[in-house]
Amino acid sequence: MRFRYPDTTELGVHQAARAWLARLLLVDPVSQLIVPQHSPGGHRCYSRYQLRLAQRARDLVDQGTALEAACRIIVLEDQLAEAQRINAQLQRDRVSHASPQKGSA
């Protein structure tokens, strides 16, 4: 399958998906969610994590979610994952402090 763009450029499916994702990164709600670093030449540089967020936004939009709602969902999912990571670390710390120390009698 091939896609045609107004400038008559033809792209394969994989190239079109990458182009769609690149355009998505510039849309206002997404550009506020994902802020890239810039190379010395001024090019936008996205981390793998940022690209995963953009792909998640695209997946939600493809499922019919409004773009602004998709961005909010991603923020909430990210906050939940961080809270779960912190909670797991606190649980590990609590267990390690509760276990008896060797050599104490």
Short mmCIF file of N, CA and C in Angstrom, two decimals:
data_model
loop_
_atom_site.label_atom_id
_atom_site.label_comp_id
_atom_site.label_asym_id
_atom_site.label_seq_id
_atom_site.Cartn_x
_atom_site.Cartn_y
_atom_site.Cartn_z
N MET A 1 0.85 -1.17 0.00
CA MET A 1 0.00 0.00 0.00
C MET A 1 0.90 1.23 0.00
N ARG A 2 0.53 2.25 -0.78
CA ARG A 2 1.31 3.48 -0.86
C ARG A 2 0.38 4.67 -0.63
N PHE A 3 0.94 5.72 -0.06
CA PHE A 3 0.19 6.95 0.22
C PHE A 3 0.74 8.06 -0.65
N ARG A 4 -0.15 8.90 -1.14
CA ARG A 4 0.26 10.05 -1.95
C ARG A 4 0.02 11.31 -1.14
N TYR A 5 0.99 12.19 -1.19
CA TYR A 5 0.88 13.48 -0.53
C TYR A 5 0.74 14.56 -1.60
N PRO A 6 0.21 15.72 -1.24
CA PRO A 6 -0.02 16.79 -2.22
C PRO A 6 1.22 17.16 -3.04
N ASP A 7 2.40 17.01 -2.48
CA ASP A 7 3.61 17.36 -3.24
C ASP A 7 4.03 16.22 -4.17
N THR A 8 3.16 15.25 -4.37
CA THR A 8 3.32 14.08 -5.24
C THR A 8 4.39 13.11 -4.76
N THR A 9 4.85 13.27 -3.54
CA THR A 9 5.79 12.31 -2.98
C THR A 9 5.04 11.03 -2.63
N GLU A 10 5.60 9.91 -2.98
CA GLU A 10 5.00 8.63 -2.62
C GLU A 10 5.83 8.01 -1.50
N LEU A 11 5.13 7.55 -0.50
CA LEU A 11 5.79 6.92 0.64
C LEU A 11 5.22 5.53 0.86
N GLY A 12 6.09 4.60 1.29
CA GLY A 12 5.61 3.28 1.69
C GLY A 12 4.87 3.39 3.01
N VAL A 13 4.21 2.32 3.43
CA VAL A 13 3.44 2.33 4.67
C VAL A 13 4.31 2.70 5.86
N HIS A 14 5.50 2.09 5.95
CA HIS A 14 6.40 2.38 7.07
C HIS A 14 6.82 3.84 7.06
N GLN A 15 7.16 4.37 5.89
CA GLN A 15 7.57 5.77 5.78
C GLN A 15 6.40 6.70 6.10
N ALA A 16 5.21 6.34 5.66
CA ALA A 16 4.03 7.16 5.95
C ALA A 16 3.75 7.19 7.44
N ALA A 17 3.90 6.04 8.10
CA ALA A 17 3.68 5.97 9.55
C ALA A 17 4.69 6.86 10.27
N ARG A 18 5.94 6.82 9.83
CA ARG A 18 6.96 7.68 10.45
C ARG A 18 6.66 9.15 10.19
N ALA A 19 6.20 9.48 9.00
CA ALA A 19 5.86 10.87 8.67
C ALA A 19 4.67 11.33 9.52
N TRP A 20 3.68 10.45 9.70
CA TRP A 20 2.51 10.79 10.52
C TRP A 20 2.95 11.05 11.94
N LEU A 21 3.84 10.22 12.47
CA LEU A 21 4.33 10.38 13.83
C LEU A 21 5.12 11.68 13.95
N ALA A 22 5.91 12.00 12.95
CA ALA A 22 6.69 13.24 12.97
C ALA A 22 5.76 14.46 13.00
N ARG A 23 4.69 14.42 12.22
CA ARG A 23 3.72 15.53 12.23
C ARG A 23 2.99 15.60 13.57
N LEU A 24 2.68 14.43 14.14
CA LEU A 24 1.99 14.39 15.43
C LEU A 24 2.82 15.09 16.51
N LEU A 25 4.13 14.93 16.46
CA LEU A 25 5.01 15.53 17.46
C LEU A 25 4.95 17.06 17.45
N LEU A 26 4.49 17.64 16.35
CA LEU A 26 4.44 19.10 16.24
C LEU A 26 3.07 19.69 16.59
N VAL A 27 2.06 18.83 16.76
CA VAL A 27 0.72 19.30 17.10
C VAL A 27 0.74 19.86 18.52
N ASP A 28 0.01 20.94 18.77
CA ASP A 28 0.11 21.68 20.02
C ASP A 28 0.03 20.83 21.28
N PRO A 29 -1.02 20.02 21.51
CA PRO A 29 -1.06 19.26 22.77
C PRO A 29 0.13 18.32 22.92
N VAL A 30 0.54 17.70 21.84
CA VAL A 30 1.65 16.76 21.89
C VAL A 30 2.97 17.51 22.08
N SER A 31 3.10 18.66 21.42
CA SER A 31 4.35 19.41 21.55
C SER A 31 4.54 19.93 22.97
N GLN A 32 3.45 20.10 23.71
CA GLN A 32 3.57 20.50 25.11
C GLN A 32 3.90 19.29 25.99
N LEU A 33 3.48 18.11 25.57
CA LEU A 33 3.75 16.87 26.31
C LEU A 33 5.18 16.40 26.07
N ILE A 34 5.65 16.52 24.84
CA ILE A 34 6.94 15.98 24.45
C ILE A 34 7.81 17.13 23.94
N VAL A 35 8.75 17.56 24.76
CA VAL A 35 9.63 18.67 24.39
C VAL A 35 11.00 18.09 24.06
N PRO A 36 11.42 18.19 22.80
CA PRO A 36 12.69 17.59 22.40
C PRO A 36 13.90 18.44 22.77
N GLN A 37 15.04 17.78 22.80
CA GLN A 37 16.32 18.49 22.86
C GLN A 37 16.61 18.95 21.43
N HIS A 38 17.53 19.86 21.28
CA HIS A 38 17.91 20.32 19.95
C HIS A 38 19.40 20.09 19.71
N SER A 39 19.72 19.65 18.51
CA SER A 39 21.11 19.43 18.14
C SER A 39 21.77 20.79 17.92
N PRO A 40 23.11 20.82 17.86
CA PRO A 40 23.78 22.09 17.57
C PRO A 40 23.31 22.72 16.26
N GLY A 41 22.86 21.89 15.32
CA GLY A 41 22.35 22.40 14.05
C GLY A 41 20.89 22.83 14.10
N GLY A 42 20.25 22.67 15.27
CA GLY A 42 18.88 23.10 15.43
C GLY A 42 17.82 22.04 15.17
N HIS A 43 18.25 20.82 14.89
CA HIS A 43 17.29 19.74 14.64
C HIS A 43 16.70 19.24 15.95
N ARG A 44 15.42 18.88 15.93
CA ARG A 44 14.78 18.31 17.12
C ARG A 44 15.28 16.88 17.32
N CYS A 45 15.64 16.55 18.55
CA CYS A 45 16.13 15.21 18.90
C CYS A 45 15.23 14.63 19.98
N TYR A 46 14.53 13.54 19.66
CA TYR A 46 13.62 12.90 20.60
C TYR A 46 14.26 11.66 21.18
N SER A 47 14.05 11.43 22.48
CA SER A 47 14.54 10.22 23.12
C SER A 47 13.61 9.06 22.76
N ARG A 48 14.08 7.86 23.02
CA ARG A 48 13.23 6.68 22.78
C ARG A 48 11.96 6.76 23.64
N TYR A 49 12.13 7.24 24.87
CA TYR A 49 10.97 7.39 25.76
C TYR A 49 9.95 8.36 25.16
N GLN A 50 10.42 9.48 24.64
CA GLN A 50 9.52 10.46 24.04
C GLN A 50 8.83 9.87 22.81
N LEU A 51 9.55 9.09 22.03
CA LEU A 51 8.93 8.47 20.86
C LEU A 51 7.90 7.43 21.26
N ARG A 52 8.14 6.72 22.39
CA ARG A 52 7.12 5.78 22.89
C ARG A 52 5.86 6.53 23.32
N LEU A 53 6.03 7.70 23.95
CA LEU A 53 4.86 8.51 24.33
C LEU A 53 4.10 8.95 23.09
N ALA A 54 4.82 9.38 22.07
CA ALA A 54 4.17 9.81 20.83
C ALA A 54 3.43 8.65 20.18
N GLN A 55 4.04 7.48 20.19
CA GLN A 55 3.37 6.30 19.62
C GLN A 55 2.11 5.96 20.41
N ARG A 56 2.17 6.09 21.73
CA ARG A 56 0.99 5.84 22.57
C ARG A 56 -0.10 6.84 22.22
N ALA A 57 0.26 8.10 22.03
CA ALA A 57 -0.73 9.12 21.63
C ALA A 57 -1.35 8.75 20.30
N ARG A 58 -0.53 8.32 19.38
CA ARG A 58 -1.05 7.93 18.06
C ARG A 58 -2.00 6.75 18.19
N ASP A 59 -1.63 5.75 19.00
CA ASP A 59 -2.49 4.59 19.19
C ASP A 59 -3.85 5.00 19.76
N LEU A 60 -3.84 5.89 20.74
CA LEU A 60 -5.10 6.34 21.35
C LEU A 60 -5.95 7.11 20.34
N VAL A 61 -5.31 7.96 19.54
CA VAL A 61 -6.04 8.72 18.52
C VAL A 61 -6.62 7.78 17.48
N ASP A 62 -5.83 6.77 17.09
CA ASP A 62 -6.32 5.78 16.12
C ASP A 62 -7.53 5.02 16.64
N GLN A 63 -7.64 4.89 17.98
CA GLN A 63 -8.79 4.20 18.59
C GLN A 63 -9.99 5.14 18.76
N GLY A 64 -9.85 6.40 18.36
CA GLY A 64 -10.96 7.32 18.42
C GLY A 64 -10.91 8.31 19.57
N THR A 65 -9.84 8.32 20.35
CA THR A 65 -9.71 9.25 21.46
C THR A 65 -9.28 10.62 20.92
N ALA A 66 -9.87 11.67 21.44
CA ALA A 66 -9.46 13.03 21.04
C ALA A 66 -8.00 13.23 21.44
N LEU A 67 -7.27 14.01 20.64
CA LEU A 67 -5.84 14.19 20.88
C LEU A 67 -5.54 14.79 22.24
N GLU A 68 -6.28 15.81 22.66
CA GLU A 68 -6.04 16.40 23.97
C GLU A 68 -6.31 15.39 25.09
N ALA A 69 -7.36 14.59 24.93
CA ALA A 69 -7.66 13.55 25.92
C ALA A 69 -6.56 12.49 25.93
N ALA A 70 -6.04 12.15 24.76
CA ALA A 70 -4.95 11.17 24.67
C ALA A 70 -3.72 11.67 25.42
N CYS A 71 -3.42 12.94 25.26
CA CYS A 71 -2.26 13.51 25.97
C CYS A 71 -2.48 13.48 27.47
N ARG A 72 -3.68 13.77 27.92
CA ARG A 72 -3.98 13.73 29.35
C ARG A 72 -3.88 12.30 29.88
N ILE A 73 -4.38 11.34 29.12
CA ILE A 73 -4.29 9.93 29.50
C ILE A 73 -2.83 9.52 29.65
N ILE A 74 -1.99 9.95 28.72
CA ILE A 74 -0.57 9.60 28.77
C ILE A 74 0.08 10.19 30.01
N VAL A 75 -0.23 11.44 30.33
CA VAL A 75 0.32 12.06 31.54
C VAL A 75 -0.11 11.28 32.77
N LEU A 76 -1.39 10.91 32.84
CA LEU A 76 -1.88 10.16 34.00
C LEU A 76 -1.25 8.77 34.08
N GLU A 77 -1.10 8.11 32.94
CA GLU A 77 -0.44 6.79 32.93
C GLU A 77 1.00 6.91 33.42
N ASP A 78 1.68 7.96 32.99
CA ASP A 78 3.06 8.18 33.39
C ASP A 78 3.15 8.45 34.89
N GLN A 79 2.24 9.26 35.40
CA GLN A 79 2.23 9.55 36.84
C GLN A 79 1.93 8.30 37.65
N LEU A 80 1.00 7.48 37.17
CA LEU A 80 0.67 6.22 37.85
C LEU A 80 1.88 5.28 37.86
N ALA A 81 2.56 5.15 36.74
CA ALA A 81 3.74 4.28 36.68
C ALA A 81 4.81 4.76 37.65
N GLU A 82 5.02 6.06 37.74
CA GLU A 82 6.01 6.60 38.67
C GLU A 82 5.59 6.35 40.11
N ALA A 83 4.31 6.55 40.43
CA ALA A 83 3.82 6.29 41.79
C ALA A 83 3.98 4.81 42.15
N GLN A 84 3.71 3.92 41.20
CA GLN A 84 3.87 2.49 41.46
C GLN A 84 5.33 2.13 41.66
N ARG A 85 6.23 2.77 40.91
CA ARG A 85 7.66 2.52 41.07
C ARG A 85 8.13 2.96 42.46
N ILE A 86 7.68 4.15 42.88
CA ILE A 86 8.05 4.66 44.21
C ILE A 86 7.48 3.77 45.30
N ASN A 87 6.23 3.35 45.15
CA ASN A 87 5.58 2.48 46.13
C ASN A 87 6.33 1.15 46.25
N ALA A 88 6.73 0.58 45.13
CA ALA A 88 7.46 -0.69 45.16
C ALA A 88 8.80 -0.51 45.88
N GLN A 89 9.48 0.61 45.61
CA GLN A 89 10.76 0.87 46.29
C GLN A 89 10.55 1.04 47.79
N LEU A 90 9.50 1.75 48.19
CA LEU A 90 9.22 1.91 49.61
C LEU A 90 8.90 0.58 50.28
N GLN A 91 8.17 -0.29 49.57
CA GLN A 91 7.85 -1.61 50.11
C GLN A 91 9.14 -2.43 50.30
N ARG A 92 10.04 -2.37 49.32
CA ARG A 92 11.32 -3.10 49.44
C ARG A 92 12.13 -2.56 50.61
N ASP A 93 12.16 -1.24 50.75
CA ASP A 93 12.91 -0.63 51.86
C ASP A 93 12.32 -1.05 53.20
N ARG A 94 10.99 -1.07 53.29
CA ARG A 94 10.32 -1.45 54.53
C ARG A 94 10.63 -2.89 54.90
N VAL A 95 10.59 -3.78 53.93
CA VAL A 95 10.87 -5.19 54.17
C VAL A 95 12.32 -5.37 54.59
N SER A 96 13.24 -4.66 53.95
CA SER A 96 14.65 -4.81 54.31
C SER A 96 14.94 -4.26 55.70
N HIS A 97 14.24 -3.23 56.15
CA HIS A 97 14.43 -2.68 57.49
C HIS A 97 13.74 -3.54 58.55
N ALA A 98 12.71 -4.26 58.17
CA ALA A 98 11.95 -5.08 59.12
C ALA A 98 12.62 -6.43 59.37
N SER A 99 13.45 -6.91 58.43
CA SER A 99 14.08 -8.21 58.62
C SER A 99 15.17 -8.11 59.68
N PRO A 100 15.33 -9.16 60.49
CA PRO A 100 16.34 -9.11 61.57
C PRO A 100 17.74 -9.04 61.00
N GLN A 101 18.59 -8.29 61.66
CA GLN A 101 19.97 -8.14 61.26
C GLN A 101 20.76 -9.37 61.69
N LYS A 102 21.68 -9.84 60.87
CA LYS A 102 22.52 -10.97 61.22
C LYS A 102 23.49 -10.55 62.33
N GLY A 103 23.73 -11.45 63.25
CA GLY A 103 24.67 -11.22 64.32
C GLY A 103 24.09 -10.49 65.51
N SER A 104 22.83 -10.11 65.48
CA SER A 104 22.24 -9.44 66.65
C SER A 104 21.46 -10.47 67.45
N ALA A 105 21.69 -10.48 68.75
CA ALA A 105 21.01 -11.46 69.59
C ALA A 105 20.45 -10.81 70.82
#
